[in-house]
Amino acid sequence: MQDSMTYSGSLTIDLKALEDNYRLLQSVAVQNCAIAGVIKANAYGLGAIQVFDRLITIGCPQFFVATLDEALALRDHHHNANIAVLGGLFTGAENTYAAHNITPVLNTPQDIQTWAAMAKSVQRKLPAFIHFDTGMNRLGLSADEAKALIDDQSILEGIDVQAIMSHFACADDHTHALTQSQADQFAAISAHFPTIKKSLANSSGLFLDKAYHYDMARPGYALYGGNPTPHLNNPMKPVAHLKTRVLQIRVCKKGESIGYGASYGFDKDTRTATVALGYADGFLRSHSSYPHKPNAKLFFEDTPCDVIGRVSMDLVTVDISHIPQLKQGDWLEVLGFNQGVDDLAETSGTIGYEILTSLGARYKRAYI
Ligand SMILES: *Cc1c(COP(=O)(O)O)cnc(C)c1O
């Protein structure tokens, strides 16, 4: 049996495009602004180890993941890389951080105390980032906690602060006023830590204002081809190329319906293709067709085909009335040059981040 016969979905991850995206971000950043790689959630679904390896090869100086487990998996793979965990330091984990040379992002006064105590007990300085909340209200020291730290910085003793950081809530909306307010608060906090490095911008933040760049930016999404400038054309190259096969072609008759719930009815005879792609593959059920919702699309070469009816677990159906040459076994593009992650997300009220991190396990994955 040919290898190509064993799978029906093919996900190719273009590490050269990832590399080009990294370099583009470097060229956008002010001089002396390091570009870290955010590779949490399995590098946004694309494969943390492969992405990590490639970014190390091209000199990426710092990595961020969400959880300690994610960091440990990377540490097993590479002994020297700088790996930081955004999710903070829950009590009891500090020994593991220190033993494996993983850097915590300290989000609370308790995190700072725990890590300072750990440094004391091992009698060496331990690295950490310190996260200040500036309006996201998710993680990081509150304004009051920040003030207490500023007034008494002695509690940082023993901690080798890699950078102080904050995170934008609305950087993808270039008109949103919260971004500048967050940047102002961050600048005010920064003034109290003149000798410590600073990090503020995510992917979109890098494209907004050079004043947000500081010493280190923390892009994730743009590395993977997501558009950091949603109001403008996407400057990034697509990294995920996903295609899947046509399993069956049929002509549905006027008056019939298609799929679960019989939710889509035909007002004329219609040629359709049933494709090997479903919500179990991360093709979201919200890509189903609904009245008054834009249709999600798959592409045959560069011709779009509308998704019709419900997305089911393993299957989706598309209207191919306009492509008479399409036949069973042909491949349709889900993500790639015709349709980026932002384009697919937009049809279904979600964001490209969710499209990427939902990518399923059944695809034949290849790295080029
Ligand atoms: C996820 C994350 C990033 C990366 O954001 P993108 O929008 O993907 O560039 C940066 N910083 C923090 C704190 C994050 O949680």
Short mmCIF file of C-alpha atoms and ligand atoms in Angstrom, two decimals:
data_model
loop_
_atom_site.label_atom_id
_atom_site.label_comp_id
_atom_site.label_asym_id
_atom_site.label_seq_id
_atom_site.Cartn_x
_atom_site.Cartn_y
_atom_site.Cartn_z
CA MET A 1 0.00 0.00 0.00
CA GLN A 2 1.31 3.42 -0.85
CA ASP A 3 2.00 5.63 2.18
CA SER A 4 -0.21 8.29 0.69
CA MET A 5 -3.20 5.95 0.95
CA THR A 6 -3.18 5.70 4.75
CA TYR A 7 -4.25 9.21 5.67
CA SER A 8 -6.83 11.61 4.39
CA GLY A 9 -5.58 14.89 5.82
CA SER A 10 -2.11 16.31 5.33
CA LEU A 11 -0.63 19.06 7.51
CA THR A 12 2.67 20.46 6.31
CA ILE A 13 4.49 22.85 8.61
CA ASP A 14 6.86 25.13 6.79
CA LEU A 15 9.75 25.81 9.16
CA LYS A 16 11.46 27.97 6.55
CA ALA A 17 8.41 30.26 6.62
CA LEU A 18 8.61 30.27 10.43
CA GLU A 19 12.24 31.29 10.12
CA ASP A 20 11.38 34.05 7.65
CA ASN A 21 8.65 35.26 10.00
CA TYR A 22 11.10 35.38 12.89
CA ARG A 23 13.52 37.42 10.79
CA LEU A 24 10.76 39.77 9.67
CA LEU A 25 9.87 40.43 13.32
CA GLN A 26 13.55 41.11 14.01
CA SER A 27 13.57 43.65 11.20
CA VAL A 28 10.43 45.34 12.54
CA ALA A 29 11.86 45.59 16.06
CA VAL A 30 14.10 48.42 17.16
CA GLN A 31 17.76 47.62 17.54
CA ASN A 32 18.54 45.89 20.85
CA CYS A 33 15.01 44.53 21.11
CA ALA A 34 15.41 40.77 21.32
CA ILE A 35 12.72 38.60 19.77
CA ALA A 36 11.66 35.83 22.14
CA GLY A 37 9.61 32.89 20.87
CA VAL A 38 6.29 32.13 22.52
CA ILE A 39 5.82 28.41 21.96
CA LYS A 40 3.09 27.58 24.47
CA ALA A 41 0.33 25.11 23.62
CA ASN A 42 2.62 22.98 21.46
CA ALA A 43 3.75 26.08 19.56
CA TYR A 44 0.15 27.05 18.84
CA GLY A 45 -0.55 23.53 17.66
CA LEU A 46 2.32 23.33 15.19
CA GLY A 47 4.81 21.28 17.21
CA ALA A 48 6.79 22.78 20.09
CA ILE A 49 9.90 20.67 19.65
CA GLN A 50 10.26 21.32 15.93
CA VAL A 51 9.59 25.03 16.33
CA PHE A 52 11.93 25.25 19.34
CA ASP A 53 14.73 23.50 17.42
CA ARG A 54 14.42 25.80 14.45
CA LEU A 55 14.26 28.96 16.52
CA ILE A 56 17.30 27.90 18.54
CA THR A 57 19.18 27.30 15.30
CA ILE A 58 18.54 30.85 14.20
CA GLY A 59 19.51 32.36 17.52
CA CYS A 60 16.26 32.95 19.38
CA PRO A 61 17.49 33.91 22.87
CA GLN A 62 14.41 33.23 25.02
CA PHE A 63 11.35 30.99 24.97
CA PHE A 64 8.03 31.27 26.77
CA VAL A 65 5.57 28.47 27.44
CA ALA A 66 2.42 28.40 29.54
CA THR A 67 3.00 25.49 31.91
CA LEU A 68 5.86 23.85 33.76
CA ASP A 69 5.16 20.56 31.99
CA GLU A 70 5.58 22.26 28.64
CA ALA A 71 8.90 23.68 29.85
CA LEU A 72 10.15 20.32 31.09
CA ALA A 73 9.43 18.67 27.74
CA LEU A 74 11.58 21.31 26.07
CA ARG A 75 14.29 21.11 28.71
CA ASP A 76 14.65 17.37 28.04
CA HIS A 77 15.33 18.31 24.47
CA HIS A 78 17.80 21.13 24.99
CA HIS A 79 19.89 21.78 28.06
CA ASN A 80 20.89 25.40 27.73
CA ALA A 81 17.99 27.26 26.13
CA ASN A 82 16.32 29.95 28.24
CA ILE A 83 12.82 28.70 28.93
CA ALA A 84 10.30 30.69 30.95
CA VAL A 85 6.84 29.69 32.17
CA LEU A 86 4.12 32.33 31.89
CA GLY A 87 1.75 30.58 34.27
CA GLY A 88 3.62 31.51 37.42
CA LEU A 89 4.94 29.49 40.27
CA PHE A 90 2.48 27.49 42.25
CA THR A 91 3.79 26.48 45.61
CA GLY A 92 5.58 23.16 45.61
CA ALA A 93 6.87 23.58 42.06
CA GLU A 94 9.85 25.77 42.95
CA ASN A 95 12.24 22.85 43.41
CA THR A 96 11.44 21.56 39.95
CA TYR A 97 11.98 24.99 38.42
CA ALA A 98 15.36 25.34 40.09
CA ALA A 99 16.48 21.76 39.43
CA HIS A 100 15.72 22.00 35.71
CA ASN A 101 16.86 25.57 35.24
CA ILE A 102 13.41 26.76 34.21
CA THR A 103 12.65 30.44 34.70
CA PRO A 104 9.30 31.30 36.28
CA VAL A 105 7.32 34.39 35.41
CA LEU A 106 6.40 35.66 38.87
CA ASN A 107 2.83 36.93 38.86
CA THR A 108 2.00 37.43 42.53
CA PRO A 109 3.75 38.63 45.71
CA GLN A 110 3.59 35.03 46.89
CA ASP A 111 5.40 33.87 43.75
CA ILE A 112 8.15 36.39 44.48
CA GLN A 113 8.47 35.31 48.11
CA THR A 114 8.57 31.65 47.18
CA TRP A 115 11.26 32.18 44.56
CA ALA A 116 13.35 34.47 46.79
CA ALA A 117 13.20 31.85 49.54
CA MET A 118 14.25 29.19 47.06
CA ALA A 119 17.24 31.31 46.02
CA LYS A 120 18.21 31.69 49.64
CA SER A 121 18.02 27.97 50.26
CA VAL A 122 20.18 27.07 47.25
CA GLN A 123 22.50 30.01 47.95
CA ARG A 124 22.60 31.29 44.42
CA LYS A 125 20.72 33.85 42.40
CA LEU A 126 17.76 32.41 40.51
CA PRO A 127 16.36 33.93 37.31
CA ALA A 128 12.78 35.16 36.94
CA PHE A 129 10.59 37.53 35.02
CA ILE A 130 8.26 39.77 37.01
CA HIS A 131 4.85 40.35 35.48
CA PHE A 132 2.89 43.53 36.20
CA ASP A 133 -0.77 43.76 35.32
CA THR A 134 -1.57 46.99 33.52
CA GLY A 135 -5.22 46.47 32.66
CA MET A 136 -5.71 42.91 31.44
CA ASN A 137 -6.70 41.75 34.94
CA ARG A 138 -5.56 38.25 34.33
CA LEU A 139 -2.04 37.57 35.60
CA GLY A 140 0.56 39.85 37.15
CA LEU A 141 1.00 42.14 40.14
CA SER A 142 -1.89 44.53 40.66
CA ALA A 143 -1.26 48.27 40.88
CA ASP A 144 -1.20 48.09 44.68
CA GLU A 145 1.11 45.11 44.70
CA ALA A 146 3.35 46.89 42.20
CA LYS A 147 3.51 49.92 44.46
CA ALA A 148 4.48 47.77 47.44
CA LEU A 149 7.26 46.16 45.41
CA ILE A 150 8.51 49.51 44.16
CA ASP A 151 8.61 50.85 47.72
CA ASP A 152 10.48 47.83 49.02
CA GLN A 153 12.57 46.15 46.35
CA SER A 154 14.55 44.22 48.94
CA ILE A 155 12.16 41.30 48.57
CA LEU A 156 13.73 40.75 45.15
CA GLU A 157 16.99 39.85 46.79
CA GLY A 158 18.32 36.61 45.42
CA ILE A 159 16.26 36.97 42.24
CA ASP A 160 18.07 37.67 39.01
CA VAL A 161 15.33 39.61 37.24
CA GLN A 162 15.60 38.88 33.51
CA ALA A 163 13.03 41.54 32.72
CA ILE A 164 9.90 43.11 34.06
CA MET A 165 6.97 42.55 31.74
CA SER A 166 3.32 43.25 31.05
CA HIS A 167 0.86 42.01 28.42
CA PHE A 168 -1.51 43.91 26.12
CA ALA A 169 -5.21 43.09 26.13
CA CYS A 170 -6.14 44.77 22.83
CA ALA A 171 -3.03 45.10 20.69
CA ASP A 172 -4.82 43.45 17.75
CA ASP A 173 -7.20 46.44 17.60
CA HIS A 174 -5.02 49.37 16.57
CA THR A 175 -7.73 51.86 17.59
CA HIS A 176 -8.24 50.60 21.15
CA ALA A 177 -7.40 53.15 23.86
CA LEU A 178 -6.49 50.54 26.47
CA THR A 179 -3.20 49.79 24.72
CA GLN A 180 -1.70 53.24 25.27
CA SER A 181 -3.06 53.31 28.82
CA GLN A 182 -1.31 49.99 29.52
CA ALA A 183 1.89 51.27 27.92
CA ASP A 184 1.74 54.42 30.08
CA GLN A 185 1.32 52.37 33.23
CA PHE A 186 4.15 50.09 32.20
CA ALA A 187 6.41 53.09 31.54
CA ALA A 188 5.59 54.48 34.99
CA ILE A 189 6.49 51.17 36.64
CA SER A 190 9.61 50.82 34.48
CA ALA A 191 10.97 54.14 35.72
CA HIS A 192 11.43 52.53 39.14
CA PHE A 193 13.57 49.72 37.73
CA PRO A 194 16.13 51.63 35.66
CA THR A 195 18.73 48.87 35.51
CA ILE A 196 16.34 46.02 34.71
CA LYS A 197 15.28 44.99 31.21
CA LYS A 198 11.68 45.42 30.02
CA SER A 199 9.32 43.40 27.84
CA LEU A 200 5.86 44.48 26.72
CA ALA A 201 4.91 43.70 23.13
CA ASN A 202 3.31 40.55 21.76
CA SER A 203 3.02 40.02 17.98
CA SER A 204 0.58 42.86 17.39
CA GLY A 205 2.29 45.17 19.89
CA LEU A 206 5.46 45.03 17.78
CA PHE A 207 3.59 46.58 14.86
CA LEU A 208 1.87 49.36 16.81
CA ASP A 209 4.54 51.65 18.20
CA LYS A 210 8.30 51.35 18.57
CA ALA A 211 7.92 52.76 22.09
CA TYR A 212 6.42 49.38 23.03
CA HIS A 213 9.46 47.37 21.94
CA TYR A 214 11.80 47.85 24.92
CA ASP A 215 14.43 45.13 25.36
CA MET A 216 12.44 42.04 24.39
CA ALA A 217 9.25 41.35 22.46
CA ARG A 218 7.26 38.17 22.97
CA PRO A 219 5.57 37.22 19.68
CA GLY A 220 3.74 33.96 19.19
CA TYR A 221 0.95 34.25 16.65
CA ALA A 222 2.90 36.14 13.98
CA LEU A 223 5.65 33.52 14.01
CA TYR A 224 3.04 30.98 12.94
CA GLY A 225 1.71 33.11 10.11
CA GLY A 226 -1.15 34.82 11.91
CA ASN A 227 -1.82 38.42 10.95
CA PRO A 228 -0.51 40.76 13.66
CA THR A 229 -2.07 43.75 11.85
CA PRO A 230 -5.70 42.71 11.26
CA HIS A 231 -6.60 46.08 9.69
CA LEU A 232 -3.85 45.65 7.08
CA ASN A 233 -2.62 42.90 4.77
CA ASN A 234 -0.83 40.09 6.54
CA PRO A 235 2.93 40.65 6.39
CA MET A 236 3.66 37.12 7.65
CA LYS A 237 4.11 33.93 5.62
CA PRO A 238 1.72 31.03 6.20
CA VAL A 239 3.35 28.23 8.19
CA ALA A 240 0.49 25.71 8.36
CA HIS A 241 -0.52 24.12 5.07
CA LEU A 242 -3.48 21.81 5.51
CA LYS A 243 -5.23 19.84 2.81
CA THR A 244 -7.67 17.00 2.85
CA ARG A 245 -9.28 14.56 0.46
CA VAL A 246 -12.57 14.28 -1.32
CA LEU A 247 -14.12 10.96 -0.30
CA GLN A 248 -17.27 11.03 -2.41
CA ILE A 249 -19.00 13.20 -4.95
CA ARG A 250 -22.75 13.20 -5.43
CA VAL A 251 -25.51 15.21 -6.96
CA CYS A 252 -28.10 16.22 -4.37
CA LYS A 253 -31.57 16.81 -5.79
CA LYS A 254 -33.67 19.91 -5.42
CA GLY A 255 -35.77 19.51 -2.25
CA GLU A 256 -33.28 17.21 -0.48
CA SER A 257 -31.09 18.18 2.46
CA ILE A 258 -27.56 17.37 3.55
CA GLY A 259 -25.93 16.26 6.78
CA TYR A 260 -26.99 16.06 10.42
CA GLY A 261 -30.05 18.00 11.38
CA ALA A 262 -30.96 18.25 7.70
CA SER A 263 -30.03 21.86 8.30
CA TYR A 264 -29.24 22.77 4.72
CA GLY A 265 -31.84 22.25 2.00
CA PHE A 266 -31.22 22.38 -1.76
CA ASP A 267 -33.26 24.76 -3.88
CA LYS A 268 -31.71 23.26 -7.03
CA ASP A 269 -29.81 20.15 -8.05
CA THR A 270 -26.34 20.61 -6.60
CA ARG A 271 -23.05 18.77 -7.02
CA THR A 272 -21.39 18.25 -3.64
CA ALA A 273 -18.20 16.73 -2.29
CA THR A 274 -17.91 14.96 1.05
CA VAL A 275 -14.49 15.64 2.49
CA ALA A 276 -12.41 13.91 5.18
CA LEU A 277 -12.38 16.71 7.72
CA GLY A 278 -14.44 17.16 10.85
CA TYR A 279 -14.57 18.68 14.27
CA ALA A 280 -12.48 15.79 15.59
CA ASP A 281 -9.74 17.22 13.37
CA GLY A 282 -10.19 20.70 14.75
CA PHE A 283 -12.34 21.88 11.87
CA LEU A 284 -14.74 23.62 14.20
CA ARG A 285 -18.41 22.79 14.24
CA SER A 286 -18.99 26.53 14.07
CA HIS A 287 -17.72 26.33 10.47
CA SER A 288 -21.11 24.75 9.65
CA SER A 289 -23.30 26.80 7.34
CA TYR A 290 -26.02 28.83 9.01
CA PRO A 291 -28.37 31.39 7.52
CA HIS A 292 -26.84 34.89 7.62
CA LYS A 293 -23.38 33.57 8.40
CA PRO A 294 -20.57 33.77 5.84
CA ASN A 295 -19.73 30.31 4.52
CA ALA A 296 -16.46 28.71 5.59
CA LYS A 297 -14.53 27.66 2.51
CA LEU A 298 -12.20 24.98 1.24
CA PHE A 299 -10.20 25.55 -1.94
CA PHE A 300 -9.71 23.40 -5.02
CA GLU A 301 -6.53 24.87 -6.44
CA ASP A 302 -7.46 28.54 -6.12
CA THR A 303 -11.22 28.12 -6.45
CA PRO A 304 -13.25 28.45 -3.24
CA CYS A 305 -16.01 25.95 -2.34
CA ASP A 306 -18.60 26.81 0.29
CA VAL A 307 -19.12 24.54 3.27
CA ILE A 308 -22.79 23.53 3.31
CA GLY A 309 -24.66 21.90 6.17
CA ARG A 310 -23.22 20.83 9.49
CA VAL A 311 -19.62 19.94 10.15
CA SER A 312 -19.68 16.45 11.64
CA MET A 313 -17.01 14.54 13.53
CA ASP A 314 -15.10 13.21 10.55
CA LEU A 315 -16.76 14.83 7.55
CA VAL A 316 -17.75 18.07 5.99
CA THR A 317 -19.60 18.75 2.74
CA VAL A 318 -18.92 21.48 0.20
CA ASP A 319 -20.75 22.76 -2.86
CA ILE A 320 -18.69 21.98 -5.98
CA SER A 321 -21.28 22.81 -8.63
CA HIS A 322 -18.81 25.23 -10.22
CA ILE A 323 -15.94 22.72 -10.43
CA PRO A 324 -17.02 19.94 -12.82
CA GLN A 325 -13.50 18.50 -13.05
CA LEU A 326 -13.24 17.80 -9.29
CA LYS A 327 -13.17 14.07 -8.60
CA GLN A 328 -13.00 11.58 -5.75
CA GLY A 329 -9.52 11.50 -4.19
CA ASP A 330 -8.66 15.10 -5.09
CA TRP A 331 -7.20 17.32 -2.40
CA LEU A 332 -8.82 20.48 -1.09
CA GLU A 333 -6.86 23.17 0.73
CA VAL A 334 -8.07 24.10 4.19
CA LEU A 335 -5.15 26.34 5.18
CA GLY A 336 -2.35 27.67 3.04
CA PHE A 337 -1.74 30.32 0.42
CA ASN A 338 -5.43 30.64 -0.53
CA GLN A 339 -6.79 30.73 2.98
CA GLY A 340 -4.85 31.82 6.04
CA VAL A 341 -5.78 31.08 9.63
CA ASP A 342 -7.30 34.54 10.00
CA ASP A 343 -9.47 34.07 6.90
CA LEU A 344 -10.92 30.79 8.08
CA ALA A 345 -11.49 32.15 11.58
CA GLU A 346 -13.31 35.20 10.29
CA THR A 347 -16.06 33.14 8.66
CA SER A 348 -16.99 31.62 12.00
CA GLY A 349 -16.61 34.25 14.66
CA THR A 350 -13.37 33.01 16.09
CA ILE A 351 -9.69 33.92 15.89
CA GLY A 352 -6.84 32.28 14.03
CA TYR A 353 -5.26 31.39 17.37
CA GLU A 354 -8.13 28.97 17.98
CA ILE A 355 -7.86 27.55 14.46
CA LEU A 356 -4.18 26.79 14.99
CA THR A 357 -4.41 25.39 18.50
CA SER A 358 -7.34 23.16 17.48
CA LEU A 359 -5.44 21.42 14.66
CA GLY A 360 -6.11 17.74 15.13
CA ALA A 361 -4.01 14.66 15.64
CA ARG A 362 -5.19 12.65 12.61
CA TYR A 363 -3.38 14.65 9.98
CA LYS A 364 -0.22 13.28 8.48
CA ARG A 365 2.23 15.87 9.75
CA ALA A 366 5.31 16.79 7.77
CA TYR A 367 7.94 19.42 8.50
CA ILE A 368 9.69 21.11 5.61
C1 LIG B 1 0.53 34.23 24.54
C2 LIG B 1 1.34 35.38 25.05
C3 LIG B 1 2.16 36.12 24.20
C4 LIG B 1 2.16 35.93 22.70
O1 LIG B 1 1.07 36.61 22.15
P1 LIG B 1 0.78 36.64 20.57
O2 LIG B 1 -0.43 37.48 20.45
O3 LIG B 1 0.55 35.22 20.17
O4 LIG B 1 1.98 37.22 19.93
C5 LIG B 1 2.98 37.09 24.76
N1 LIG B 1 2.96 37.33 26.09
C6 LIG B 1 2.15 36.67 26.94
C7 LIG B 1 2.16 37.01 28.38
C8 LIG B 1 1.30 35.68 26.44
O5 LIG B 1 0.48 35.03 27.28
#
